[in-house]
Amino acid sequence: MVTLIVATTVDPASIGPTSALLSMPGWHPGPLLQGIPSFVNDEVRLLKHDNSIVREDHLDRRWEEVTGEAVDEVIFLSRHTAVSNRPSLTIHPIGVPHLQEGNVPPTGGKPGWAAPPNPRIGPWLRLLKGIAEAHNLTPEFEVTLEATHHGPETNSPTMFVEIGSTEEYWKRQDAAQAIALLVWEGLGLGGGAAVGDWKRNDGQNKVLLGIGGGHYVPRHMDIIVVPRHSMLRRS
């Protein structure tokens, strides 16, 4: 089972972290996936295509068909946009379950569909918050959680990791380095323990299903980020 990281060259908030990540030790070229170059580091596979990040469907299934390697999870690196233009670092699951059959999803996916959420979302949100604070990106950048709202279609547990919210911030090298470090540390590529890897915990993990909210989900984020004893005091 491998982790599939997906980036696109047409998005500065995707290719910036990808370049920073590939500059770290251990990467070497992997097989082509229908013309898409890949890079390999231990049990991690990175794809770098030239298309819209939300339109390149079923990359997990396509990778397995070409290589014979089953995909355990998918992590997309992408830009985030917001009306507020506020600089941000975000994580979220994907899907458009709110759309009915016959609707045309404006940003990929399939009506009524959502990918299984990547179980790393909560632990990585906490890790990202710590990295952002350590690298003096906060309070300029907001670290936040979003709800499902776009594609592409996948079958594996999936999450997006994004830099927002304007071209100025999409190109910020310090933000790109923070996202690269999140992936590096989160997947244990530097030799440390991977963060949010459920396979290490013998199935003893608890599942929290969050429903509701708007585009952003501050209440859900509070539960993920705030220590449990603090939540008990507040309830």
PDB file of C-alpha atoms in Angstrom, residues 96-106 108-112:
ATOM      1  CA  VAL A  96     -19.996  17.234  -3.534  1.00  0.00           C
ATOM      2  CA  PRO A  97     -22.600  15.222  -1.607  1.00  0.00           C
ATOM      3  CA  HIS A  98     -24.968  18.211  -1.541  1.00  0.00           C
ATOM      4  CA  LEU A  99     -25.496  18.101  -5.327  1.00  0.00           C
ATOM      5  CA  GLN A 100     -28.342  16.085  -6.800  1.00  0.00           C
ATOM      6  CA  GLU A 101     -28.166  13.803  -9.807  1.00  0.00           C
ATOM      7  CA  GLY A 102     -28.284  15.876 -12.959  1.00  0.00           C
ATOM      8  CA  ASN A 103     -26.437  18.835 -11.437  1.00  0.00           C
ATOM      9  CA  VAL A 104     -23.112  19.704 -13.056  1.00  0.00           C
ATOM     10  CA  PRO A 105     -20.410  20.092 -10.395  1.00  0.00           C
ATOM     11  CA  PRO A 106     -18.619  23.394 -11.078  1.00  0.00           C
ATOM     12  CA  GLY A 108     -15.150  18.478 -10.296  1.00  0.00           C
ATOM     13  CA  GLY A 109     -16.525  15.416  -8.574  1.00  0.00           C
ATOM     14  CA  LYS A 110     -19.848  13.649  -9.076  1.00  0.00           C
ATOM     15  CA  PRO A 111     -23.265  14.671  -7.652  1.00  0.00           C
ATOM     16  CA  GLY A 112     -24.011  12.937  -4.375  1.00  0.00           C
TER      17      GLY A 112
END
